[in-house]
Short mmCIF file of C-alpha atoms in Angstrom, two decimals:
data_model
loop_
_atom_site.label_atom_id
_atom_site.label_comp_id
_atom_site.label_asym_id
_atom_site.label_seq_id
_atom_site.Cartn_x
_atom_site.Cartn_y
_atom_site.Cartn_z
CA MET O 1 -37.20 -72.96 51.27
CA HIS O 2 -34.89 -74.44 48.69
CA SER O 3 -31.14 -74.93 50.23
CA PRO O 4 -29.62 -73.99 46.98
CA THR O 5 -31.32 -71.03 46.58
CA LEU O 6 -30.84 -69.72 50.11
CA LEU O 7 -27.30 -70.04 49.62
CA ILE O 8 -27.49 -68.30 46.37
CA THR O 9 -29.60 -65.27 48.12
CA ALA O 10 -26.93 -65.37 50.90
CA ALA O 11 -24.04 -64.85 48.55
CA ILE O 12 -25.53 -62.09 46.63
CA PHE O 13 -26.36 -60.16 49.47
CA CYS O 14 -23.02 -60.45 51.25
CA ALA O 15 -21.58 -59.40 47.75
CA LEU O 16 -23.88 -56.12 47.67
CA VAL O 17 -23.27 -55.28 50.96
CA THR O 18 -19.19 -55.66 50.60
CA SER O 19 -19.92 -53.70 47.15
CA VAL O 20 -21.65 -50.89 48.99
CA LEU O 21 -19.31 -50.63 51.69
CA TYR O 22 -16.11 -50.93 49.65
CA THR O 23 -17.55 -47.94 47.62
CA MET O 24 -18.48 -45.88 50.92
CA TRP O 25 -14.64 -46.47 51.65
CA ALA O 26 -13.20 -45.42 48.67
CA PHE O 27 -14.82 -42.18 48.94
CA ASN O 28 -14.44 -41.69 52.87
CA ARG O 29 -11.21 -43.32 53.62
CA ASN O 30 -10.69 -41.35 56.77
CA VAL O 31 -13.60 -42.97 58.64
CA PRO O 32 -11.73 -45.35 61.09
CA GLY O 33 -12.68 -48.68 60.95
CA LEU O 34 -14.73 -48.91 57.48
CA LYS O 35 -11.79 -50.70 55.65
CA LEU O 36 -11.80 -53.35 58.40
CA TRP O 37 -15.72 -53.77 58.21
CA THR O 38 -15.34 -54.17 54.44
CA LEU O 39 -12.84 -56.55 54.77
CA SER O 40 -15.01 -58.40 57.33
CA PHE O 41 -17.82 -58.58 54.83
CA PHE O 42 -15.89 -59.76 52.11
CA ALA O 43 -14.68 -62.69 54.56
CA ALA O 44 -18.51 -63.45 54.99
CA SER O 45 -18.94 -63.30 51.24
CA THR O 46 -16.03 -66.08 50.99
CA PHE O 47 -17.86 -67.87 53.29
CA ALA O 48 -20.99 -67.78 51.42
CA VAL O 49 -19.38 -68.67 48.11
CA ASN O 50 -17.51 -71.51 49.49
CA LEU O 51 -20.66 -73.14 50.55
CA LEU O 52 -21.91 -72.78 46.98
CA LEU O 53 -18.59 -74.62 46.05
CA ARG O 54 -18.49 -77.32 48.70
CA ASP O 55 -19.57 -79.89 46.34
CA VAL O 56 -16.59 -79.13 43.81
CA LEU O 57 -13.66 -78.06 46.38
CA PRO O 58 -12.07 -81.18 48.21
CA GLU O 59 -13.63 -81.58 51.66
CA VAL O 60 -10.43 -80.27 53.77
CA VAL O 61 -9.91 -77.61 51.82
CA ALA O 62 -13.76 -76.43 51.99
CA VAL O 63 -14.24 -76.98 55.88
CA ALA O 64 -10.77 -75.19 56.55
CA LEU O 65 -11.66 -71.95 54.45
CA ALA O 66 -15.59 -72.21 55.84
CA GLN O 67 -13.97 -72.06 59.42
CA VAL O 68 -11.46 -69.44 58.85
CA SER O 69 -13.79 -67.28 56.62
CA VAL O 70 -16.06 -67.25 59.66
CA GLY O 71 -13.33 -66.25 61.84
CA ALA O 72 -11.94 -63.43 60.07
CA THR O 73 -15.39 -62.06 59.26
CA SER O 74 -16.26 -61.77 63.39
CA CYS O 75 -12.38 -60.90 64.34
CA LEU O 76 -12.39 -58.17 61.43
CA CYS O 77 -15.61 -56.89 62.77
CA TRP O 78 -14.14 -56.30 66.41
CA LEU O 79 -10.91 -54.79 65.00
CA GLY O 80 -13.21 -52.60 62.79
CA GLY O 81 -15.07 -51.75 66.23
CA ARG O 82 -11.88 -50.87 67.84
CA ALA O 83 -10.71 -48.98 65.29
CA TYR O 84 -13.99 -46.55 65.06
CA MET O 85 -13.92 -46.13 68.70
CA GLY O 86 -10.17 -44.99 68.55
CA ARG O 87 -9.08 -47.86 70.58
CA HIS O 88 -5.06 -48.16 70.49
CA PRO O 89 -3.78 -50.76 68.00
CA LEU O 90 -3.44 -54.25 69.89
CA HIS O 91 -0.42 -54.72 71.80
CA PRO O 92 2.25 -57.49 70.51
CA TYR O 93 0.92 -60.37 73.07
CA GLN O 94 -2.55 -59.36 71.97
CA ARG O 95 -1.92 -59.93 68.38
CA ALA O 96 0.02 -63.01 69.28
CA CYS O 97 -3.19 -64.00 70.69
CA VAL O 98 -5.44 -63.45 67.75
CA VAL O 99 -2.83 -65.19 65.67
CA LEU O 100 -2.66 -68.49 67.76
CA ALA O 101 -6.71 -68.57 67.70
CA PHE O 102 -6.36 -68.35 64.08
CA VAL O 103 -4.06 -71.17 63.76
CA ALA O 104 -6.08 -73.52 66.03
CA LEU O 105 -8.96 -72.76 64.54
CA PHE O 106 -7.50 -74.10 61.67
CA VAL O 107 -5.36 -77.07 62.76
CA LEU O 108 -8.75 -78.06 64.73
CA SER O 109 -10.68 -77.47 61.67
CA VAL O 110 -8.32 -79.76 59.38
CA TYR O 111 -7.91 -82.22 62.03
CA PHE O 112 -11.53 -82.51 62.97
CA SER O 113 -12.22 -83.16 58.97
CA ALA O 114 -9.32 -85.20 57.70
CA VAL O 115 -8.15 -87.08 60.78
CA ASP O 116 -11.03 -87.53 62.95
CA PRO O 117 -14.31 -86.32 61.40
CA ARG O 118 -16.55 -84.57 63.71
CA PRO O 119 -18.39 -82.13 62.47
CA GLY O 120 -20.57 -81.31 65.18
CA LEU O 121 -17.23 -80.38 66.91
CA ARG O 122 -16.18 -78.46 64.05
CA PHE O 123 -19.16 -76.47 64.08
CA ALA O 124 -19.24 -75.82 67.97
CA LEU O 125 -15.76 -74.64 67.57
CA VAL O 126 -16.06 -72.02 64.96
CA SER O 127 -19.35 -70.63 66.45
CA SER O 128 -17.66 -70.35 69.99
CA PHE O 129 -14.81 -68.34 68.21
CA ALA O 130 -17.05 -66.15 66.05
CA GLY O 131 -19.76 -65.85 68.79
CA VAL O 132 -17.27 -64.62 71.30
CA PHE O 133 -15.78 -61.61 68.70
CA PHE O 134 -19.25 -60.47 67.55
CA LEU O 135 -20.09 -59.74 71.34
CA LEU O 136 -16.64 -58.35 71.94
CA THR O 137 -17.43 -56.02 69.10
CA ALA O 138 -20.91 -55.01 70.75
CA GLN O 139 -19.30 -54.33 74.18
CA THR O 140 -16.33 -52.20 72.05
CA VAL O 141 -18.96 -50.02 70.14
CA ALA O 142 -21.62 -49.14 72.74
CA GLN O 143 -19.81 -46.30 74.66
CA GLY O 144 -21.08 -43.17 75.22
CA ARG O 145 -24.34 -41.39 76.10
CA VAL O 146 -27.11 -42.95 74.22
CA ARG O 147 -28.98 -40.09 73.21
CA GLN O 148 -25.65 -38.58 71.62
CA PHE O 149 -24.80 -41.91 69.94
CA PRO O 150 -27.56 -43.90 68.88
CA ALA O 151 -26.36 -45.50 65.81
CA ARG O 152 -23.32 -47.27 67.99
CA TYR O 153 -26.11 -48.69 70.36
CA LEU O 154 -28.47 -49.86 67.75
CA PHE O 155 -24.99 -51.66 65.79
CA ALA O 156 -23.74 -52.79 69.05
CA ALA O 157 -27.58 -54.54 69.67
CA ILE O 158 -27.49 -55.92 66.22
CA VAL O 159 -24.14 -57.22 66.55
CA GLY O 160 -24.77 -58.46 69.98
CA ALA O 161 -27.78 -60.34 69.12
CA HIS O 162 -26.03 -62.11 66.30
CA GLY O 163 -23.18 -63.03 68.38
CA LEU O 164 -25.39 -64.41 70.86
CA PHE O 165 -27.14 -66.50 68.38
CA VAL O 166 -23.97 -68.05 66.67
CA LEU O 167 -22.46 -68.83 70.49
CA LEU O 168 -26.02 -70.89 71.16
CA ARG O 169 -26.66 -72.27 67.91
CA PRO O 170 -24.38 -75.73 68.29
CA LEU O 171 -27.22 -75.98 71.25
CA MET O 172 -30.08 -75.96 68.83
CA PHE O 173 -28.74 -79.02 66.81
CA LYS O 174 -27.84 -80.49 70.21
CA LEU O 175 -31.29 -80.70 70.90
CA ALA O 176 -32.43 -81.90 67.82
CA GLN O 177 -30.11 -85.10 67.91
CA PRO O 178 -31.59 -86.78 70.92
CA GLY O 179 -30.02 -90.09 72.51
CA ASN O 180 -26.62 -88.31 72.27
CA MET O 181 -26.69 -87.89 68.51
CA ALA O 182 -28.39 -91.06 67.58
CA ASP O 183 -31.63 -91.05 65.20
CA PRO O 184 -31.56 -87.41 64.24
CA ASP O 185 -34.38 -85.58 63.32
CA ALA O 186 -33.42 -85.41 59.43
CA ASP O 187 -36.20 -82.93 58.67
CA LEU O 188 -35.40 -80.70 61.88
CA LEU O 189 -31.67 -80.96 61.11
CA VAL O 190 -32.36 -79.25 57.35
CA MET O 191 -34.96 -76.70 58.93
CA LEU O 192 -31.96 -75.53 61.55
CA SER O 193 -29.66 -75.55 58.93
CA GLN O 194 -31.93 -73.12 56.71
CA PHE O 195 -32.64 -71.26 59.67
CA VAL O 196 -29.38 -70.57 60.53
CA VAL O 197 -28.41 -69.65 56.73
CA LEU O 198 -31.35 -67.37 56.87
CA GLU O 199 -30.37 -65.41 59.94
CA SER O 200 -26.98 -65.08 58.71
CA THR O 201 -28.17 -63.44 55.38
CA ILE O 202 -30.68 -61.03 57.55
CA ALA O 203 -27.46 -60.29 60.06
CA VAL O 204 -25.47 -59.58 57.02
CA VAL O 205 -27.81 -57.21 55.95
CA VAL O 206 -28.62 -55.25 59.04
CA ILE O 207 -25.05 -55.01 60.00
CA GLY O 208 -24.26 -53.61 56.88
CA PHE O 209 -26.52 -50.87 57.44
CA GLY O 210 -26.04 -50.61 61.15
CA THR O 211 -21.85 -49.88 59.37
CA LEU O 212 -23.52 -46.98 57.14
CA MET O 213 -25.14 -45.59 60.22
CA LEU O 214 -21.78 -45.68 61.84
CA THR O 215 -20.06 -43.96 58.59
CA ASN O 216 -22.98 -41.64 58.63
CA GLU O 217 -22.55 -40.37 62.32
CA PHE O 218 -18.59 -40.33 62.16
CA ILE O 219 -19.05 -37.76 59.03
CA THR O 220 -22.20 -35.69 60.52
CA THR O 221 -19.75 -35.58 63.57
CA ALA O 222 -16.91 -34.35 61.91
CA LEU O 223 -18.95 -31.52 60.10
CA ARG O 224 -20.42 -30.58 62.98
CA ARG O 225 -17.01 -30.01 64.49
CA LEU O 226 -16.03 -28.09 61.65
CA ALA O 227 -18.87 -25.84 61.81
CA GLU O 228 -18.18 -25.15 65.71
CA THR O 229 -14.71 -25.04 65.91
CA ASP O 230 -11.72 -23.06 64.72
CA PRO O 231 -9.84 -24.82 62.49
CA LEU O 232 -6.13 -23.41 63.62
CA THR O 233 -6.52 -23.66 67.21
CA GLN O 234 -9.26 -26.29 67.49
CA VAL O 235 -11.17 -24.64 69.87
CA PHE O 236 -14.87 -23.04 69.20
CA ASN O 237 -14.99 -20.64 66.79
CA ARG O 238 -16.87 -17.09 67.67
CA ARG O 239 -20.23 -18.21 66.81
CA SER O 240 -20.09 -21.54 68.75
CA PHE O 241 -18.68 -19.31 71.86
CA LEU O 242 -21.40 -16.87 71.56
CA THR O 243 -23.88 -19.20 71.44
CA LEU O 244 -22.64 -21.47 74.72
CA LEU O 245 -22.35 -17.99 76.32
CA ASP O 246 -25.60 -17.10 75.66
CA LYS O 247 -26.68 -20.68 77.71
CA ALA O 248 -24.28 -20.10 80.25
CA MET O 249 -25.58 -16.64 80.96
CA SER O 250 -29.28 -17.78 81.03
CA SER O 251 -28.09 -20.67 83.66
CA ALA O 252 -26.27 -18.38 85.43
CA GLN O 253 -29.28 -15.84 85.57
CA ARG O 254 -31.73 -18.85 86.81
CA THR O 255 -29.74 -19.84 89.74
CA GLY O 256 -27.93 -16.37 90.71
CA ALA O 257 -24.52 -17.78 90.25
CA PRO O 258 -22.06 -15.32 89.08
CA LEU O 259 -20.44 -15.82 85.47
CA PRO O 260 -17.06 -14.58 85.06
CA VAL O 261 -16.12 -13.67 81.38
CA LEU O 262 -12.37 -12.99 80.08
CA VAL O 263 -11.07 -11.36 76.70
CA LEU O 264 -7.43 -12.22 76.00
CA ASP O 265 -5.54 -10.29 73.69
CA LEU O 266 -2.00 -11.30 72.53
CA ASP O 267 0.37 -8.47 72.65
CA HIS O 268 2.37 -7.13 69.82
CA PHE O 269 1.24 -10.15 67.62
CA LYS O 270 1.38 -8.33 64.22
CA ALA O 271 5.32 -7.84 64.83
CA VAL O 272 5.21 -11.86 65.17
CA ASN O 273 3.57 -12.09 61.60
CA ASP O 274 5.77 -9.56 60.48
CA THR O 275 8.95 -11.30 61.68
CA ARG O 276 8.16 -14.82 61.73
CA GLY O 277 5.38 -14.68 58.73
CA HIS O 278 1.83 -16.09 58.97
CA ARG O 279 3.13 -19.58 59.77
CA GLY O 280 5.06 -18.42 62.96
CA GLY O 281 2.19 -16.41 63.81
CA ASP O 282 0.27 -19.80 63.50
CA GLU O 283 2.05 -21.72 65.66
CA VAL O 284 2.16 -18.88 68.27
CA LEU O 285 -1.63 -19.05 68.43
CA ARG O 286 -1.49 -22.91 69.05
CA HIS O 287 1.15 -22.37 71.87
CA PHE O 288 -1.33 -19.87 73.50
CA VAL O 289 -4.00 -22.58 73.28
CA GLN O 290 -2.33 -24.93 74.93
CA VAL O 291 -1.08 -22.84 77.73
CA ALA O 292 -4.55 -21.71 78.05
CA LEU O 293 -5.58 -25.30 78.37
CA ARG O 294 -3.40 -26.04 80.97
CA CYS O 295 -4.93 -23.06 83.04
CA LEU O 296 -8.62 -24.05 82.74
CA ARG O 297 -11.27 -26.62 84.18
CA LYS O 298 -12.76 -29.06 82.16
CA GLU O 299 -16.26 -26.69 82.47
CA ASP O 300 -14.73 -23.78 81.12
CA VAL O 301 -15.20 -22.66 77.80
CA ILE O 302 -12.65 -21.18 75.39
CA GLY O 303 -13.16 -19.43 71.89
CA ARG O 304 -11.47 -17.89 69.26
CA LEU O 305 -13.32 -14.23 68.80
CA GLY O 306 -10.75 -13.40 65.82
CA GLY O 307 -7.47 -12.91 64.88
CA GLU O 308 -5.44 -13.16 68.14
CA GLU O 309 -8.27 -12.19 70.74
CA PHE O 310 -9.80 -15.08 72.60
CA GLY O 311 -13.12 -15.06 75.31
CA VAL O 312 -13.44 -17.44 78.07
CA PHE O 313 -15.88 -18.07 80.66
CA LEU O 314 -15.80 -19.63 83.80
CA PRO O 315 -18.76 -21.52 85.20
CA ASN O 316 -19.42 -21.62 88.62
CA SER O 317 -16.39 -18.94 89.33
CA ASP O 318 -16.53 -15.85 90.78
CA ALA O 319 -14.43 -12.46 90.28
CA ALA O 320 -11.90 -13.23 92.56
CA GLY O 321 -11.41 -17.07 91.12
CA ALA O 322 -11.37 -15.34 87.76
CA VAL O 323 -8.73 -12.91 88.42
CA ALA O 324 -6.52 -15.77 89.79
CA VAL O 325 -7.07 -17.87 86.52
CA ALA O 326 -6.26 -14.83 84.73
CA GLU O 327 -3.40 -14.02 86.56
CA ARG O 328 -1.80 -17.48 86.25
CA LEU O 329 -2.51 -17.69 82.63
CA ARG O 330 -0.65 -14.34 81.93
CA ALA O 331 2.55 -15.85 84.00
CA MET O 332 2.44 -19.11 82.43
CA LEU O 333 2.55 -17.46 78.99
CA ALA O 334 5.36 -15.39 79.60
CA ALA O 335 7.50 -18.06 81.23
CA SER O 336 6.70 -20.47 78.13
CA PRO O 337 8.17 -18.96 74.88
CA ALA O 338 7.12 -20.57 71.87
CA TYR O 339 9.61 -21.28 69.29
CA ALA O 340 7.83 -20.93 65.98
CA GLU O 341 9.90 -23.08 63.58
CA THR O 342 13.01 -21.69 65.21
CA ALA O 343 15.63 -22.63 67.47
CA GLN O 344 15.34 -19.01 68.89
CA PRO O 345 12.52 -18.88 71.53
CA LEU O 346 9.84 -16.27 71.25
CA ARG O 347 8.51 -14.86 74.34
CA MET O 348 4.85 -13.77 74.02
CA THR O 349 2.63 -11.83 76.85
CA VAL O 350 -1.19 -11.82 76.84
CA SER O 351 -3.37 -9.07 78.13
CA ILE O 352 -6.46 -9.88 79.78
CA GLY O 353 -9.73 -8.36 80.46
CA VAL O 354 -12.30 -9.70 83.18
CA ALA O 355 -15.93 -8.81 83.78
CA VAL O 356 -18.65 -10.60 85.81
CA ALA O 357 -22.25 -10.63 84.49
CA SER O 358 -24.85 -9.09 86.42
CA ALA O 359 -28.23 -10.32 86.73
CA SER O 360 -30.36 -8.73 84.03
CA GLU O 361 -27.08 -8.09 81.79
CA ALA O 362 -26.94 -9.52 78.13
CA SER O 363 -24.25 -11.63 76.78
CA ASP O 364 -23.02 -9.06 74.35
CA ALA O 365 -22.86 -6.04 77.13
CA VAL O 366 -21.16 -8.41 79.32
CA LEU O 367 -18.58 -9.51 76.57
CA GLN O 368 -18.11 -5.68 75.70
CA ARG O 369 -17.19 -5.01 78.99
CA ALA O 370 -14.61 -7.70 79.31
CA ASP O 371 -13.44 -6.39 75.85
CA GLU O 372 -13.26 -2.88 77.54
CA ALA O 373 -11.07 -4.11 80.55
CA MET O 374 -8.77 -5.69 77.82
CA TYR O 375 -8.11 -2.45 76.22
CA LEU O 376 -7.51 -0.81 79.65
CA ALA O 377 -4.89 -3.52 80.27
CA LYS O 378 -3.28 -2.66 76.92
CA GLN O 379 -3.57 1.22 77.67
CA ARG O 380 -1.99 0.43 81.20
CA GLY O 381 1.55 -0.99 79.72
CA ARG O 382 0.06 -4.82 78.41
CA ASN O 383 0.65 -7.96 80.14
CA ARG O 384 -1.47 -7.42 82.80
CA VAL O 385 -5.18 -8.33 84.10
CA GLU O 386 -7.63 -5.44 84.29
CA ILE O 387 -11.54 -5.89 85.77
CA LEU O 388 -14.31 -3.76 85.20
CA PRO O 389 -16.98 -3.54 87.56
CA PRO O 390 -20.48 -5.12 87.12
CA ALA O 391 -23.01 -2.88 84.95
CA ALA O 392 -24.87 -0.69 86.97
CA VAL O 393 -28.41 -1.57 87.48
CA PRO O 394 -31.31 1.23 86.59
CA ALA O 395 -33.36 2.25 89.49
CA ALA O 396 -36.92 0.96 89.24
#
């Protein structure tokens, strides 16, 4: 392939991918890492343009710009992966190490260009730098279950393969120069150079598609979360809670395990809205959920059924365990006042009804019994826990 044509093609693809990612970021600025990935592709575009202008730029300037742009491409790709995965920002010493690595790359590039020209060593240096950061990107993104996050693993595989190629490509040129760089095969070197540019062009396009897939994954996950959770308290909404309860009931009936269900209703909540306003009521609801989550296990499920009413089911528990959890939650809430935008504490109590699903009971039936137990707790003075016995099984 004609080398200038290949370089022009690479520059065009880099510019197109950068433009697409910038457009995506402009309309989806909440996607973590997308801005850094856009800057990474911009650095790749800078490298491609630099190759096209190599003959008109001073040698030292062209070399330094090429080395730094390749290094920036790989490093920004890694930082974008960290941001996408929700990693903490780099510690000061980590940032210092990255900056020092860039300074060293720049200084050595200039030295091995202007003082002691050694193109092979320059190429090995930048390949090692970029290859390591691309491999770190793959390791950072490849997290979670494969079936749940397939785009992450596809992106990691693409970036990892490219990083491995970048890391090993100096060895290809070494093998093409037998006799310790004496009598090199010029045709083979040209062919390898074209292959490197071609691989980089393909990698830019494929990694760009991978980035778009990750963006789609994030947006889809966010939409699913909005559909499944209550926006105020961030627990499951009524529809999702009932769906999960149906699945838990089916599992419990197959295994013969009990499944306790709780219905919880905050006492005198209307008075809170009347005296503190709806914003104060919202703060009380969020406070209640925070208290409840401290009492529940990871496998326990809580959802907002509506207003100030919540539902909970406790897999792998029994009636005694459910009552103990309910009593602990009731006591913790009574002892943990909410402040609701005022220095004056607001003490809240909760009435809790408990029911344990029977072997043939439907989910709506056990939830209705837990609701009846909750109203019984209201009638008997509030701030208490009541449990209803299992539903009677009709005789055969």
